[in-house]
Coordinates of C-alpha atoms and ligand atoms in Angstrom, one line a residue:
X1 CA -39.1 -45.7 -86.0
X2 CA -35.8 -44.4 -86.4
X3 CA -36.3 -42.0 -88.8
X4 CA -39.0 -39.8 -86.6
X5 CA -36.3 -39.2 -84.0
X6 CA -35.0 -35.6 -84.9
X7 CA -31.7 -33.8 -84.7
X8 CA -30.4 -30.9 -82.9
X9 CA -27.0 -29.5 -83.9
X10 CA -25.1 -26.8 -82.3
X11 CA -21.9 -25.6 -83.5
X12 CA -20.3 -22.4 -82.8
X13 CA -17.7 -20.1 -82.5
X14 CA -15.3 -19.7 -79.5
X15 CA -16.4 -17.8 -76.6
X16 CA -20.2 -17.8 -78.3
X17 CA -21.3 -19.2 -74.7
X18 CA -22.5 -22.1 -77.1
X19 CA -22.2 -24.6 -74.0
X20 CA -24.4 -22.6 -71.9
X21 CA -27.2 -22.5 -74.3
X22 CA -26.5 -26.7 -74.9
X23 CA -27.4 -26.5 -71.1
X24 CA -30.2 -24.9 -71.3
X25 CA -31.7 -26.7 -73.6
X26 CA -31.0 -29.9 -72.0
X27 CA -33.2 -28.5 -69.0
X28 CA -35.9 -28.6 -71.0
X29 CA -37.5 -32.4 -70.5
X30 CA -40.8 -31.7 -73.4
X31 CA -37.8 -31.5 -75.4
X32 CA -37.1 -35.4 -75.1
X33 CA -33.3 -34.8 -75.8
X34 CA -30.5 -36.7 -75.2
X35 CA -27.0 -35.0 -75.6
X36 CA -24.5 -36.5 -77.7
X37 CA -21.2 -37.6 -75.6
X38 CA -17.7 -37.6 -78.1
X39 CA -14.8 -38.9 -77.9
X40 CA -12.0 -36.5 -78.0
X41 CA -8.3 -36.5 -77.4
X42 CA -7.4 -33.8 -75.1
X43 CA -7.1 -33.3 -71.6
X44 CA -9.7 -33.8 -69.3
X45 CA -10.6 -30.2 -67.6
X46 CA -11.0 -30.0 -63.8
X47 CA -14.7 -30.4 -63.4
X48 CA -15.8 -32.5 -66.4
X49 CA -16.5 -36.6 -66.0
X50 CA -15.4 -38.7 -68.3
X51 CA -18.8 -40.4 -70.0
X52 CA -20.5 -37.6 -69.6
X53 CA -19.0 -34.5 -71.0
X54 CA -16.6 -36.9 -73.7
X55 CA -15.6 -40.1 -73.4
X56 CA -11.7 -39.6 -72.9
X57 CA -9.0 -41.2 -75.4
X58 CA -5.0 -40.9 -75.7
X59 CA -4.5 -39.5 -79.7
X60 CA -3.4 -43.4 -80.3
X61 CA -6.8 -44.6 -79.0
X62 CA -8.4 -42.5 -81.4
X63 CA -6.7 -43.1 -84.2
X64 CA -7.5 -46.6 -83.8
X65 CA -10.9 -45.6 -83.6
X66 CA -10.3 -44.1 -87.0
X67 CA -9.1 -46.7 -88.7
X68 CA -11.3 -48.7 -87.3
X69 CA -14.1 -47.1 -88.8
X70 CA -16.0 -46.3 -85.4
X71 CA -17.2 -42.3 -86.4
X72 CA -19.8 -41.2 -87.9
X73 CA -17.6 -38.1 -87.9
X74 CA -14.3 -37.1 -86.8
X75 CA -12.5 -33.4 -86.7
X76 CA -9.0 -32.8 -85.9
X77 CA -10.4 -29.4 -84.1
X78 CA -6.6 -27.9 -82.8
X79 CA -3.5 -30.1 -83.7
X80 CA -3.9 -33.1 -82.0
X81 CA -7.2 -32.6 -80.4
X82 CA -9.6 -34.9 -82.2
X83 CA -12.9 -35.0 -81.6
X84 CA -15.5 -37.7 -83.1
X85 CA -18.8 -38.6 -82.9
X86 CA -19.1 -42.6 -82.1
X87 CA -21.7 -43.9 -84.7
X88 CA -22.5 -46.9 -81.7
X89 CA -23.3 -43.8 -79.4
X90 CA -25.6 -42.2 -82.2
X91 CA -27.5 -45.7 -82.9
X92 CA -28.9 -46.5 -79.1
X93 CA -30.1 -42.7 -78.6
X94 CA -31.9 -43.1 -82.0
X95 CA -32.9 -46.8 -81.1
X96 CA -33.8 -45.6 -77.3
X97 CA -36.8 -43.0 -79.4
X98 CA -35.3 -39.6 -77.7
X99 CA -34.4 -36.8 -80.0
X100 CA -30.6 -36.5 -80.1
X101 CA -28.4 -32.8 -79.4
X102 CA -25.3 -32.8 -80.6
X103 CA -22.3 -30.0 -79.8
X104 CA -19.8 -30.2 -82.6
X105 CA -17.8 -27.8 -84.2
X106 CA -18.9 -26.5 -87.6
X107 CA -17.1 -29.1 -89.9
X108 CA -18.5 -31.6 -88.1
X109 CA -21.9 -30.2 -87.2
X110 CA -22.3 -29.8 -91.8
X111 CA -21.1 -33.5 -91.8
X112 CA -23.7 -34.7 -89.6
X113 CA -26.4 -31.9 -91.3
X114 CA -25.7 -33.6 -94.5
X115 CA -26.2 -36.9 -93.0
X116 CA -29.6 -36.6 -91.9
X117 CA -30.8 -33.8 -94.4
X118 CA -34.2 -32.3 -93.1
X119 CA -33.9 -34.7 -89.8
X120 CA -32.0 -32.1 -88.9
X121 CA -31.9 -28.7 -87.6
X122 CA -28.4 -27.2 -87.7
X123 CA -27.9 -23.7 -85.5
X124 CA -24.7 -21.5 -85.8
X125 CA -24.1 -19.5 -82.7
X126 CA -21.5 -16.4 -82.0
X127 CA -20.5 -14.1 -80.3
X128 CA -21.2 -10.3 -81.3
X129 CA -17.9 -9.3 -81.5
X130 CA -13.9 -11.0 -81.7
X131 CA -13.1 -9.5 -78.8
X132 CA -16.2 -10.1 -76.4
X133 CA -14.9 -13.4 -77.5
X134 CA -11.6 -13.0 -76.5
X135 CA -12.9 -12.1 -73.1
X136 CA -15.6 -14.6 -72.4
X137 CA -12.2 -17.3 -73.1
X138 CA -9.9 -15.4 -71.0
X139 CA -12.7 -15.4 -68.4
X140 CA -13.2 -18.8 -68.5
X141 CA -9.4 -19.8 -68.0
X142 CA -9.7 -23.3 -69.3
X143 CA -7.6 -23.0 -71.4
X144 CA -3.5 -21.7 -71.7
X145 CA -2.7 -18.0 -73.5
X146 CA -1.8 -19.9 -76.5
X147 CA -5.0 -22.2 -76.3
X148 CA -6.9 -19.6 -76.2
X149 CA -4.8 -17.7 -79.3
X150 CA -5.2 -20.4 -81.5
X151 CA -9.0 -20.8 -80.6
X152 CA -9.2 -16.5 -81.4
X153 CA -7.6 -17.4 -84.9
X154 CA -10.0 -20.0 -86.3
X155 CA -13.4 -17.6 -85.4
X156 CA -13.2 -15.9 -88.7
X157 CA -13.4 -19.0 -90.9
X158 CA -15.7 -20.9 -88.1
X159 CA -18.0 -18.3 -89.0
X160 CA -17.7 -18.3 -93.2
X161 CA -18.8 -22.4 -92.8
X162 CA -21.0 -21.2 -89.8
X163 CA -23.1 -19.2 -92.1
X164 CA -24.2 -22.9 -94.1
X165 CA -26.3 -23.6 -90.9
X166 CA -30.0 -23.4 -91.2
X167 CA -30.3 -20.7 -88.0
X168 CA -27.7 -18.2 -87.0
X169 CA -27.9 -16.8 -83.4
X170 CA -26.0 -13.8 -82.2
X171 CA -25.4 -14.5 -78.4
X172 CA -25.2 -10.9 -77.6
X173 CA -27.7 -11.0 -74.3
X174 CA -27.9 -14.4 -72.7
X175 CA -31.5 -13.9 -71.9
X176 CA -32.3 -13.1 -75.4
X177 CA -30.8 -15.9 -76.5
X178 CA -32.5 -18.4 -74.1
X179 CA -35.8 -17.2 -75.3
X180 CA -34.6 -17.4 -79.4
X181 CA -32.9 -20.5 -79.1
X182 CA -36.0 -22.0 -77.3
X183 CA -38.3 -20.5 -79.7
X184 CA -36.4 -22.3 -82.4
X185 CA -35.8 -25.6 -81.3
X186 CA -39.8 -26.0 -80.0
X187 CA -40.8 -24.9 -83.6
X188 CA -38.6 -27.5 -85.2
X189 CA -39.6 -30.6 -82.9
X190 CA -43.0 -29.0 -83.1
X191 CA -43.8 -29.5 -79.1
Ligands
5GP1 P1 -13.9 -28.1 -76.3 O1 -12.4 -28.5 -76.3 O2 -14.0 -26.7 -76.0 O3 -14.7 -29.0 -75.4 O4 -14.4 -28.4 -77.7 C1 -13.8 -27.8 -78.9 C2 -14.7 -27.9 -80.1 O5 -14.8 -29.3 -80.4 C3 -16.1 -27.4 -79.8 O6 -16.5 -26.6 -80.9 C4 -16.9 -28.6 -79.7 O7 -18.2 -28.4 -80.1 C5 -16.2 -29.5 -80.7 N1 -16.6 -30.9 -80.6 C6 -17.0 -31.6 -79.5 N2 -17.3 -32.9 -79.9 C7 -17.2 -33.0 -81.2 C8 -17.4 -34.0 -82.1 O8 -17.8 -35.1 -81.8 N3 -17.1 -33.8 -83.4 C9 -16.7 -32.6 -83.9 N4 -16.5 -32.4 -85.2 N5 -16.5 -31.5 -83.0 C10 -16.7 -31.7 -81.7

């Protein structure tokens, strides 16, 4: 039954360490998840695989996607980086019975929130300051100066939209936040 699948959304703000606490949760098999692969638009990095981390598209393959009505949501997250979720993707995790986890950026993760209502558990996570921000990008060195400027920018209104999310984790100790975001996800899938 699709409906008794349930949702886990994690948006956050840059250099929140949000993909290391997607990871984590993924480790955690009595949580029956399956994550969420998007399409995006913007360079592969070095060590991700296409089909598993996003499935890869030029902008003009994405726009076709667009048009062709294909997302169940799409964000133009920096100028000319789109990502989407692919509503075919979305249908055989909730037809295959596993719970889905999805790692969208805010717009999208109060699209897909509003989509499945109380289906749905939306978390918010960030960093405890701009500037431990700043560093955990500049230490990750994924992306250019400017990248990483234009990602500094858009924390302060990531964070106004971030604070629509049902839960709202401060990832000030790594540790900590394992245990909370644990904690919360377990009560919500009730496991
Ligand atoms: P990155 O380039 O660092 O992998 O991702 C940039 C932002 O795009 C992150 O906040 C990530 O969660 C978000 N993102 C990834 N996939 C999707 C998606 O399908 N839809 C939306 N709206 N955002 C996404």
């Amino acid at each position: 039954m699709l409906h008794l699948n349930k949702i886990i959304i994690i948006s956050g703000s840059s250099g929140s360490g949000k993909t290391t606490l997607v990871n984590y949760l993924m480790l955690h098999s009595e949580f029956n998840l399956t994550f969420s692969v998007s399409a995006c638009s913007r360079q592969k990095r070095p060590l991700e695989i296409d089909g598993k981390n996003y499935f890869f598209l030029s902008v003009d393959e994405f726009k076709e996607k667009i048009n062709n009505d294909h997302f169940l949501e799409w964000e133009e997250v920096y100028k000319d980086h789109f990502y989407g979720t692919l509503k075919s993707s979305t249908m055989s995790i909730l037809h295959s019975g596993k719970n889905i986890l999805f790692d969208v950026d805010v717009k999208g993760a109060r699209s897909i929130k509003a989509y499945f209502k109380d289906q749905a558990l939306s978390i918010f996570i960030k960093a405890p300051t701009v500037s431990i921000a700043r560093d955990r990008l500049m230490q990750r060195a994924t992306e250019s100066a400017r990248e990483i400027n234009f990602r500094i920018n858009k924390i302060q209104d990531e964070i106004v939209i971030g604070q629509q999310m049902d839960y709202q984790l401060i990832n000030d100790d790594l540790t900590d936040s394992k245990d909370e975001i644990k904690c919360v996800v377990k009560n919500f899938l009730d496991v």
